[in-house]
XYZ file of C-alpha atoms in Angstrom:
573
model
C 0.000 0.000 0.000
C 1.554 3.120 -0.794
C 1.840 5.985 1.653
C -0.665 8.274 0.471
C -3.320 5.369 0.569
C -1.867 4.148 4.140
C -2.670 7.779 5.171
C -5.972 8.419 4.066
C -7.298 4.940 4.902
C -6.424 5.711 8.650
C -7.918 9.147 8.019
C -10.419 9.787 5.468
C -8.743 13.270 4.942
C -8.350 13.714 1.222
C -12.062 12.037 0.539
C -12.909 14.881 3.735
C -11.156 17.555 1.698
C -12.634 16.183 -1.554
C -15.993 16.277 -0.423
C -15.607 20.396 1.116
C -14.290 20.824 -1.907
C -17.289 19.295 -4.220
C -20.044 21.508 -1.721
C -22.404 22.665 -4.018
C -22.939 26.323 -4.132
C -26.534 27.715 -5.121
C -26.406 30.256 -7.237
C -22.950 30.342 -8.024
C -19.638 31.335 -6.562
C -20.309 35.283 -4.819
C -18.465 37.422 -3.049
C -20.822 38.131 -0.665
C -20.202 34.629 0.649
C -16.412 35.382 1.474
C -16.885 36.926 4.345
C -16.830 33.959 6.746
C -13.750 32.510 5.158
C -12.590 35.750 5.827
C -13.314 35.860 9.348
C -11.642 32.141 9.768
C -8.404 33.604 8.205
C -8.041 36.420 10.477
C -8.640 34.656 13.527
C -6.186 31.577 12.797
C -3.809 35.140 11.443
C -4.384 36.261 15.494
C -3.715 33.021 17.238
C -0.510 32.541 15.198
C 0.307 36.380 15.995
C -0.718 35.941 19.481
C 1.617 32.695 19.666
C 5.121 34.782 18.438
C 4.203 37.848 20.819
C 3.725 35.636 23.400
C 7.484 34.321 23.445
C 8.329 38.390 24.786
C 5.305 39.362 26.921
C 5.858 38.936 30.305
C 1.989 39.081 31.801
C 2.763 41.500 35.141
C 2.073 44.899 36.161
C 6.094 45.061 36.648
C 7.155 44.008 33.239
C 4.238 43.608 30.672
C 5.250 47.852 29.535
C 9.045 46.704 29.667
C 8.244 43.506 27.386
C 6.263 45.123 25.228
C 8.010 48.320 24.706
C 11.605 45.652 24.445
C 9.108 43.753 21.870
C 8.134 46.733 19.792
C 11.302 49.075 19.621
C 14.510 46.043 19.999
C 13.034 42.653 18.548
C 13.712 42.620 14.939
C 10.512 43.074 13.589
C 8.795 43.189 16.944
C 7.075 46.118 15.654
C 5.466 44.394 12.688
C 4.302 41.601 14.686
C 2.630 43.485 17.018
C 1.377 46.207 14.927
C 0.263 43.378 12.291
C -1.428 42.090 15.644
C -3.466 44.882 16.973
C -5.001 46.081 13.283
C -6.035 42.472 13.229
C -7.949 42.735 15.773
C -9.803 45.997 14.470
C -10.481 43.985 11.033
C -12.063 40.711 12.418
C -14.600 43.611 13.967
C -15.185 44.560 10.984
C -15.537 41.867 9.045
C -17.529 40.724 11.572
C -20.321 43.295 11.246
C -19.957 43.154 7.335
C -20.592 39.552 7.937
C -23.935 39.946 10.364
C -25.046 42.580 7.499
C -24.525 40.147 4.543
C -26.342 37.112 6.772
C -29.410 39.439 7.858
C -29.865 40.832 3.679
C -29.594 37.671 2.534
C -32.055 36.377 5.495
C -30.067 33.214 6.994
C -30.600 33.694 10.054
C -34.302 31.965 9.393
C -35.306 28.333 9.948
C -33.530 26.257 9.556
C -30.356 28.592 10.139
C -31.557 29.714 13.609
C -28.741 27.970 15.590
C -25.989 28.933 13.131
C -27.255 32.539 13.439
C -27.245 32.508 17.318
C -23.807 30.996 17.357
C -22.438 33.650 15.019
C -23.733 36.598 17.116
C -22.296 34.611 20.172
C -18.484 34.412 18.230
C -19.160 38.127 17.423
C -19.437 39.497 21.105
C -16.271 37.307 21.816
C -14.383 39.214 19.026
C -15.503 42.044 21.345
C -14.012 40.411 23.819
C -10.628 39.499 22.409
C -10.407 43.482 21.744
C -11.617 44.469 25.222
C -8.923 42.211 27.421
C -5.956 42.706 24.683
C -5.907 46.541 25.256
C -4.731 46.264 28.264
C -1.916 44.156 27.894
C 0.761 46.284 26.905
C -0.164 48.189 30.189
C 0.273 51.579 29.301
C -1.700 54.628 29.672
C -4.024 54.105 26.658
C -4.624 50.656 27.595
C -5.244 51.115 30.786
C -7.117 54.486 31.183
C -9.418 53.108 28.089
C -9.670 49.449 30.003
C -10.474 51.392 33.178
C -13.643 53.147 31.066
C -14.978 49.861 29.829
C -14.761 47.991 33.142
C -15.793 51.522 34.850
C -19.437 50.962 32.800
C -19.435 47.359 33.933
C -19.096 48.411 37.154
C -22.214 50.754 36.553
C -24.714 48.107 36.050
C -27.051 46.313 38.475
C -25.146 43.523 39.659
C -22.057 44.648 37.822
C -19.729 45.199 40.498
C -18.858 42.055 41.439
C -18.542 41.064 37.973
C -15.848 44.073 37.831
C -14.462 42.817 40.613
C -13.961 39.272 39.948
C -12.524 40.560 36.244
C -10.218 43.196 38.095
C -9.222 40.830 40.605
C -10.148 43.369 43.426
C -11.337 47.066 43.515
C -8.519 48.275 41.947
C -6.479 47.422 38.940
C -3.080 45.643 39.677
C -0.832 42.561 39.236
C -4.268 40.043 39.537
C -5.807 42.239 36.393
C -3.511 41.631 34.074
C -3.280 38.492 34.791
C -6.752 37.625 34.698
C -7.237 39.268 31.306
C -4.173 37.412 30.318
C -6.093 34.160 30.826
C -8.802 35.133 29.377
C -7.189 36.671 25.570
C -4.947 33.671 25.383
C -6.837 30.625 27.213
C -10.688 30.779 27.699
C -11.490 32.895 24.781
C -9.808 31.222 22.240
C -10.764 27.951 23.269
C -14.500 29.360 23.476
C -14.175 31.168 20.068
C -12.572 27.378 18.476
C -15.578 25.573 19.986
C -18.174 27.788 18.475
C -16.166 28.398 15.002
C -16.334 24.163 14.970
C -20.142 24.533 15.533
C -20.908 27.030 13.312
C -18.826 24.930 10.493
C -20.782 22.071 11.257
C -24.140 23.646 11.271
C -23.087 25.650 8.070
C -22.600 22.275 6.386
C -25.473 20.671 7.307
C -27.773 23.135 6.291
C -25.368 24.846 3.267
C -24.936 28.824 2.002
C -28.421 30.269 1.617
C -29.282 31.003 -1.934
C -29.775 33.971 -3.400
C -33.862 34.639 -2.526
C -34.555 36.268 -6.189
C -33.165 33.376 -8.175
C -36.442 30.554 -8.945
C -35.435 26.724 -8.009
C -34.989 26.437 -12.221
C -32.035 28.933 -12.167
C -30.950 27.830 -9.182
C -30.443 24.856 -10.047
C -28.571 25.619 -13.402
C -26.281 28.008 -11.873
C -24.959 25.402 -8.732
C -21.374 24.984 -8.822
C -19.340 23.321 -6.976
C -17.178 25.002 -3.906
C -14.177 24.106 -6.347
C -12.381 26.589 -7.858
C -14.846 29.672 -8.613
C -15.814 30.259 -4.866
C -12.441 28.622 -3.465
C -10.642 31.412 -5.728
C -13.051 34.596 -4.457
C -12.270 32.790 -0.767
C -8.538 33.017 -1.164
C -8.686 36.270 -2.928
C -10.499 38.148 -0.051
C -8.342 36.856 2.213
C -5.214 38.145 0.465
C -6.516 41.535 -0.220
C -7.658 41.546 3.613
C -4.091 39.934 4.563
C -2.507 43.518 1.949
C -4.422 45.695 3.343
C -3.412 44.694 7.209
C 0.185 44.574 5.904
C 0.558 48.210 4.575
C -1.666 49.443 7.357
C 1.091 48.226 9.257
C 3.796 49.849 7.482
C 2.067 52.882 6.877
C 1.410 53.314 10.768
C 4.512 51.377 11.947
C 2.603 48.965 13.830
C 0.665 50.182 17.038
C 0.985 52.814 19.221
C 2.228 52.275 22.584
C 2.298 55.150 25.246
C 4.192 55.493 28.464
C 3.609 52.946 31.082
C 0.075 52.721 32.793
C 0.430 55.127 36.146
C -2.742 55.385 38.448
C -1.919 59.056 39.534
C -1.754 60.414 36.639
C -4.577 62.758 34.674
C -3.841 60.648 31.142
C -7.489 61.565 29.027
C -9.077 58.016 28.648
C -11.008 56.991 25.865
C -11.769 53.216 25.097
C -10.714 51.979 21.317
C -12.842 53.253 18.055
C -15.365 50.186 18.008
C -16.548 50.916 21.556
C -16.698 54.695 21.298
C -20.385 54.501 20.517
C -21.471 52.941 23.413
C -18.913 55.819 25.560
C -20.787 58.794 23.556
C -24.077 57.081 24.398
C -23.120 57.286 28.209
C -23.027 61.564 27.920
C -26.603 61.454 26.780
C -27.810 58.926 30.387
C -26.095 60.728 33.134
C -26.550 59.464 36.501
C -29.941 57.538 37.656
C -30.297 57.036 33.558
C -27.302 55.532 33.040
C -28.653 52.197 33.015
C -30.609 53.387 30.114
C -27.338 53.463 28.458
C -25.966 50.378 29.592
C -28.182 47.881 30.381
C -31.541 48.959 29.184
C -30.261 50.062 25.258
C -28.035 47.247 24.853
C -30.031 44.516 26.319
C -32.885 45.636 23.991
C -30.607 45.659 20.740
C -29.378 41.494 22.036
C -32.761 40.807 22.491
C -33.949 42.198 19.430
C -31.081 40.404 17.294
C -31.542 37.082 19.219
C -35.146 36.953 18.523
C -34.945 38.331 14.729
C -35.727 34.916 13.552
C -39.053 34.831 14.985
C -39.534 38.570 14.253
C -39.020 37.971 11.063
C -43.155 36.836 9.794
C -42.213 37.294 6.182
C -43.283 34.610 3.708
C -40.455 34.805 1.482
C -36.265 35.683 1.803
C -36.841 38.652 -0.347
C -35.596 41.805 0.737
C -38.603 43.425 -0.607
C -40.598 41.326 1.765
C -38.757 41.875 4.886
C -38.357 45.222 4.960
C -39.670 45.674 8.522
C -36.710 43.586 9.741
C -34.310 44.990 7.475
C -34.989 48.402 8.634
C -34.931 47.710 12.505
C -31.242 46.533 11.793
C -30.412 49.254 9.386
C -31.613 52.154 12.016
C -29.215 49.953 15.089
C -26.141 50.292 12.458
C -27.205 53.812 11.228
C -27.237 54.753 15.262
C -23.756 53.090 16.260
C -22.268 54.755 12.954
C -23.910 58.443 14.182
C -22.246 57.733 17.981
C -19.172 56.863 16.479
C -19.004 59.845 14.160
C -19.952 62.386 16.868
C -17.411 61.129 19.212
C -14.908 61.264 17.118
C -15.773 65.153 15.572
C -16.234 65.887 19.423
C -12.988 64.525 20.339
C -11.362 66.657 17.544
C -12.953 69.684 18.049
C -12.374 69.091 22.243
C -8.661 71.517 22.433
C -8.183 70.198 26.198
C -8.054 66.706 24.907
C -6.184 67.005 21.939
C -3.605 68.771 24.524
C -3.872 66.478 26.433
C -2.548 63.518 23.467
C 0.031 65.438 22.378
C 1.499 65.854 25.997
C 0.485 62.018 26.204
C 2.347 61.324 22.992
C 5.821 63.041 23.585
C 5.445 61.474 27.280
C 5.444 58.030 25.295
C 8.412 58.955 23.211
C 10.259 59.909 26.148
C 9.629 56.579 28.039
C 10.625 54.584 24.924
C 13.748 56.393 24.795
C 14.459 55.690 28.239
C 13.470 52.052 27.895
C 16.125 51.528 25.742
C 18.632 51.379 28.538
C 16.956 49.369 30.150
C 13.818 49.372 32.530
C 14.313 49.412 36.147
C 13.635 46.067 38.331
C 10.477 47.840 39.913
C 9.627 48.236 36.224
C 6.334 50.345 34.629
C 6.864 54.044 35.713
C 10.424 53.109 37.219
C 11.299 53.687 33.510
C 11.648 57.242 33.900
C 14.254 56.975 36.759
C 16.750 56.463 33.741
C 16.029 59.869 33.367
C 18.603 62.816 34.890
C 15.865 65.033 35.116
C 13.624 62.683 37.298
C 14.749 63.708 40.643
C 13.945 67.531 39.776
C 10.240 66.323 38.816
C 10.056 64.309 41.678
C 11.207 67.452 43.581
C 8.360 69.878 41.405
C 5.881 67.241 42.323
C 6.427 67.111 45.695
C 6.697 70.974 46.178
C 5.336 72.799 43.376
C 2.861 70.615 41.523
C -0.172 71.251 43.757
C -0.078 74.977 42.391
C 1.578 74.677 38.898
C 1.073 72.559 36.033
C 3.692 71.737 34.332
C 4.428 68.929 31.534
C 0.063 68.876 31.334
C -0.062 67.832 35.032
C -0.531 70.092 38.138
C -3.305 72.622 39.790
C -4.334 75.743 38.560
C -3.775 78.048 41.799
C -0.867 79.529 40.668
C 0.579 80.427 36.767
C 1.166 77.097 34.561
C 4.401 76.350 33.724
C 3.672 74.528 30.595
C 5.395 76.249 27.293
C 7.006 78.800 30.099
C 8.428 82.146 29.244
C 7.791 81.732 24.600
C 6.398 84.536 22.781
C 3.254 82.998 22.922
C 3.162 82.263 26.782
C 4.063 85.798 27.793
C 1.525 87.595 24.796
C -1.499 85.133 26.456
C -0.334 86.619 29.957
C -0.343 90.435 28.640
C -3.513 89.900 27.124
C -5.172 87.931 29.732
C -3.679 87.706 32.951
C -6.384 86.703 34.810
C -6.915 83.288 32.944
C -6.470 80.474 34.948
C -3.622 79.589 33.261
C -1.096 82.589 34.480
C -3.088 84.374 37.975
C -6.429 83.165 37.949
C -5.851 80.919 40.053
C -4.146 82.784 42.814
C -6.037 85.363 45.768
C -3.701 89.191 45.566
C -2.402 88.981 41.845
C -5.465 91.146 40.798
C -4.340 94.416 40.007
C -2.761 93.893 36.586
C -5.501 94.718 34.109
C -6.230 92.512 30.762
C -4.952 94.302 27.504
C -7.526 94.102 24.944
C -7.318 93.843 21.249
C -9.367 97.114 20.997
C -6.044 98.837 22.845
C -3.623 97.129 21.181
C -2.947 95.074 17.693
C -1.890 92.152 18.026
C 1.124 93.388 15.613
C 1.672 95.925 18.949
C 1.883 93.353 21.042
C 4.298 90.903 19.785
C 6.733 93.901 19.317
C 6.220 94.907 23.273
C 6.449 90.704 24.115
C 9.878 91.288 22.313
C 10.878 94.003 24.047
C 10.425 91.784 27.475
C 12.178 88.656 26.246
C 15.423 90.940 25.448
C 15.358 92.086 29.097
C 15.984 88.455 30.357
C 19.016 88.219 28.846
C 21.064 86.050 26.981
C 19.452 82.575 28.100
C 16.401 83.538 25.729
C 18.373 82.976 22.663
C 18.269 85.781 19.927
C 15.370 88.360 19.551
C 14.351 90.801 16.847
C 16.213 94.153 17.265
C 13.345 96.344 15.075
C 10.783 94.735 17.418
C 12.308 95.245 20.266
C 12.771 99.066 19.253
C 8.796 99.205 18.509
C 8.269 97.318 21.623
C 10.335 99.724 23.842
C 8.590 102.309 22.336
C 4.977 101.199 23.429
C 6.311 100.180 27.019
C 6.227 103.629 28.363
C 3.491 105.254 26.056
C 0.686 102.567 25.419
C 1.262 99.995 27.678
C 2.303 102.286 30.680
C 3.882 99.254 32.158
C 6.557 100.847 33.638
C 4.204 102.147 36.389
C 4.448 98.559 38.161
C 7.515 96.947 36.479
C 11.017 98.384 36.529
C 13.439 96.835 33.735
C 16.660 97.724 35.525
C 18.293 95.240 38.400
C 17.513 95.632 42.147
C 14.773 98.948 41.530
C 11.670 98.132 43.141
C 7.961 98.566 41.645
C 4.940 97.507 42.654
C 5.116 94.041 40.151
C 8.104 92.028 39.704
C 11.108 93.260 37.842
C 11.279 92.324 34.517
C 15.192 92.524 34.195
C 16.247 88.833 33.884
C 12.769 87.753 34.014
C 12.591 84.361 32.739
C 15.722 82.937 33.235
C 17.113 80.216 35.147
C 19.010 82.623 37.553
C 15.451 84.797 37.912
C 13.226 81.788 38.693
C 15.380 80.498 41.153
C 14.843 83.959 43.077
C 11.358 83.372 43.097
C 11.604 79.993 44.268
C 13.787 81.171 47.380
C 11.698 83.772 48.363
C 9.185 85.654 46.086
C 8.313 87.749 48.232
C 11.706 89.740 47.608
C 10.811 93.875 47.259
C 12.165 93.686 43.478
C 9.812 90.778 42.737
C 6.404 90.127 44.580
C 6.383 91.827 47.727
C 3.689 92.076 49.818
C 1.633 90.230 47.542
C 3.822 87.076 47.019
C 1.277 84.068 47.849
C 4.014 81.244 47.090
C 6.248 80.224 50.190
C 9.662 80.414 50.821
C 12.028 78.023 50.013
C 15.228 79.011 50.975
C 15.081 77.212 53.996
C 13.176 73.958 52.777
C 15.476 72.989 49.514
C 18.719 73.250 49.022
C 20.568 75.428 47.058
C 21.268 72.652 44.387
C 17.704 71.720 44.330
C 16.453 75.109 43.788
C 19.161 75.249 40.830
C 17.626 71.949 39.740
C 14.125 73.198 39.663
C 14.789 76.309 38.014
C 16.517 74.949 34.991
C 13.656 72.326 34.488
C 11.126 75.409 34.444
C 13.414 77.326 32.379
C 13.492 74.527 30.028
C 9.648 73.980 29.576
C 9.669 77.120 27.148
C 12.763 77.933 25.447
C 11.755 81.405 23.405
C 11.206 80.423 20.088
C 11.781 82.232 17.121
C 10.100 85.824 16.494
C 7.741 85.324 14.526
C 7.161 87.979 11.288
């Protein structure tokens, strides 16, 4: 007996294949049936994926950021993996949902398709799933500020918290979180999401692809080919256009973002990924005794509703024509998730505190990575930014300071923010509004400088004057615009009147600070010591005195790293 017989007559495989292979498909080969092959593809695509990132991710609150951010930015390829990985993910939703739209127009889900159509809804929410507990592996700020959100609406429900809790592994998110969502993205769901792909197989064998419901039995019958090669070929050819697209989304994006590591203290501006922002802008519509409205009420009525479509569905025939009614109900649920989606999104965009709030969130990420590439600390996460030399100052800033100032997006608002510190821009905002909460707002005596108005001066006026003050800090401002700061000098004393309050030569008195060397390292460090100096704040001064609580090293220290948040930039013409 020769091998090839040996084999298949212990295993019936080739007459197996053979068989799949002769299915006959109503109707023809269509493209509209690829989308299940599709789906198959991706997810044996994710468990191979999940299988490679799995030999670097260490599944702790101490080293899942290090092994991921060692995975992404020093594994050859790491990035690609990963990246390839998490837009996977994205596309089997998708897919999914292109799927559920193709089986409701084409009316499978009726008898005797019921079962196949409940077990496909059932594989869908576990794609939601697989999305939900893989965000939060990497354990960084995105994942697990967004994470937070989704088990935060959990939470919400009647009967919810415990469910939160037993998912969490406690009250609050730590080591027992990850791990739990660990098992669950690369044991129990899997194996769950396997089982029911078998089932749904089986039961789509048994009962076959639904025909096309305006094609008679005659023509039918004449246009039945076999699963070999038309629809085989359309199969294949989805999946490779799917498999390019993923690829150069890839590239294009260089994988997936990954932001510093998760910290609990911080202010980081959470949203949960794109496919669950519909159900987040839903939630500002049901605040607080309605939320349930949003969360269980809503969504329980849209399961129910798809659950029971089969026996909503009264029509006689398969024609769309003819089940309009059930058509529509499903076209207004996608029509509404599309619309949340949208808004939060143009919302999000339009929203300037949280777009700040990325791109502080973004260049915090970059520095992290940086830093991660000598190494993470033992303690891991956040410990990353000890490789940093100017750590111990914003440990120091943090300690002393940050209750008041804001600096690097983080801080209070009682005192002037520290956050692009001493640029053109910074100091024309404070001339023009000094009361904003950004520069004295915030703070009980500094009243008595009045806003400058557009209506008193151009905005041409005041960059000149804004140059004028940068050239009295000196040197440590870098280079400034000699014909502005002529025009500028020129409105100090006649417009502006500002030298009523502020003197521009060193150790004269006025009833503001003095403006010579204001803004550099060696002037900042004054007002740490003691702002309450005659030449700077005086009587007014509501910030303590330091001289006696830092050293003079650490006042040096915090100085510089204030004097480096805003570097004057460039005059501007």
């Amino acid at each position: 007996m020769r091998p090839g017989e040996w084999f298949e007559a212990r295993t019936g495989l080739g007459s197996a294949i053979a068989k799949a292979l002769d299915e006959p498909v109503p109707g023809g080969a269509r493209w509209q049936y690829v989308f299940g092959s599709v789906l198959t593809f991706l997810f044996m695509q994710q468990v191979v994926l999940g299988i490679l990132l799995a030999f670097y991710y260490s599944p702790s609150a101490s080293d899942a950021w290090a092994s991921t951010a060692y995975l992404n930015d020093q594994v050859s390829a790491g990035w690609f993996l990963r990246g390839l990985h998490h837009h996977g993910s994205s596309a089997m939703v998708v897919v999914v949902v292109l799927h559920l739209l193709q089986v409701v127009w084409a009316g499978a889900y009726r008898a005797p398709r019921e079962v196949n159509w409940w077990t496909g809804l059932a594989m869908g929410g576990l794609v939601l799933a697989f999305a939900l507990t893989g965000y939060l592996l990497p354990w960084d700020q995105k994942g697990y500020w967004a994470t937070q959100v989704a088990t935060g609406i959990m939470g919400s429900v009647p009967g919810g918290g415990g469910l939160q809790q037993v998912i969490q592994g406690g009250p609050e998110y730590g080591n027992l979180t990850i791990t739990r969502f660990f098992a669950l993205h690369v044991f129990v769901l899997p194996l769950a999401l396997g089982g029911l792909l078998a089932a749904h197989i089986a039961l789509f064998r048994r009962h076959g692809v639904t025909p096309p419901a305006q094609l008679d039995d005659a023509e039918l019958k004449r246009k039945t080919q076999p699963f070999w090669p038309n629809q085989l070929f359309l199969d294949v050819l989805a999946m490779t256009i799917c498999a390019a697209a993923l690829i150069g989304l890839t590239v294009q994006t260089h994988g997936a973002d990954l932001f510093a590591p998760a910290d609990p203290a911080s202010n980081f501006v959470a949203r949960p990924e794109w496919y669950f922002l519909f159900l987040y802008q839903l939630l500002k519509y049901f605040e607080g005794p309605l939320q349930i409205v949003a969360t269980v009420l809503l969504p329980g009525a849209v399961a129910v509703t798809l659950f029971a479509l089969p026996w909503i569905d009264r029509a006689t025939s398969r024609r769309a024509s003819a089940r309009w009614p059930a058509l529509s109900v499903v076209g207004l649920l996608m029509a509404g998730v599309t619309a949340l989606t949208a808004l939060a999104i143009v919302e999000d965009a339009r929203n300037e505190s949280y777009q700040h709030g990325l791109v502080v969130a973004e260049e915090e990420a970059t520095r992290a990575r940086k830093l991660a590439l000598e190494g993470v600390p033992p303690a891991g996460g956040i410990a990353v930014f000890d490789n940093d030399p100017k750590q111990k100052t914003r440990k120091l800033f943090k300690e002393h300071c940050q209750a008041c100032h804001t600096i690097e997006g983080r801080g209070g608002e009682e005192a002037p923010s520290f956050d692009d510190y001493g640029t053109r821009e910074w100091l024309f905002a404070l001339v023009r509004d000094p009361r904003s909460k950004r520069f004295y707002g915030g703070t009980k005596a500094h009243t008595t400088m009045e806003p400058v108005p557009a209506s008193a001066v151009s905005d041409e006026q005041l960059r000149a004057t804004v140059e004028y003050m940068l050239s009295l800090a000196g040197p440590e401002v870098g280079a400034t615009d000699a014909t502005m700061v002529a025009a500028g000098k020129a409105l100090w004393d006649s417009t502006l009147e500002c030298s009523g309050c502020h003197e521009v030569e060193a150790g004269k008195s006025g009833t503001g600070p003095t403006l010579a060397g204001r803004g550099s390292a060696a002037w900042i460090a004054r007002v740490i010591r003691n702002s309450a100096e005659p030449d700077l704040y005086g009587d007014t001064a509501e910030m303590p005195k330091f001289a006696d609580k830092l050293s003079a090293a650490e006042i040096e220290a915090l100085a510089e790293f204030i004097h480096s948040q805003g570097q004057a930039k460039p005059a501007a013409h």
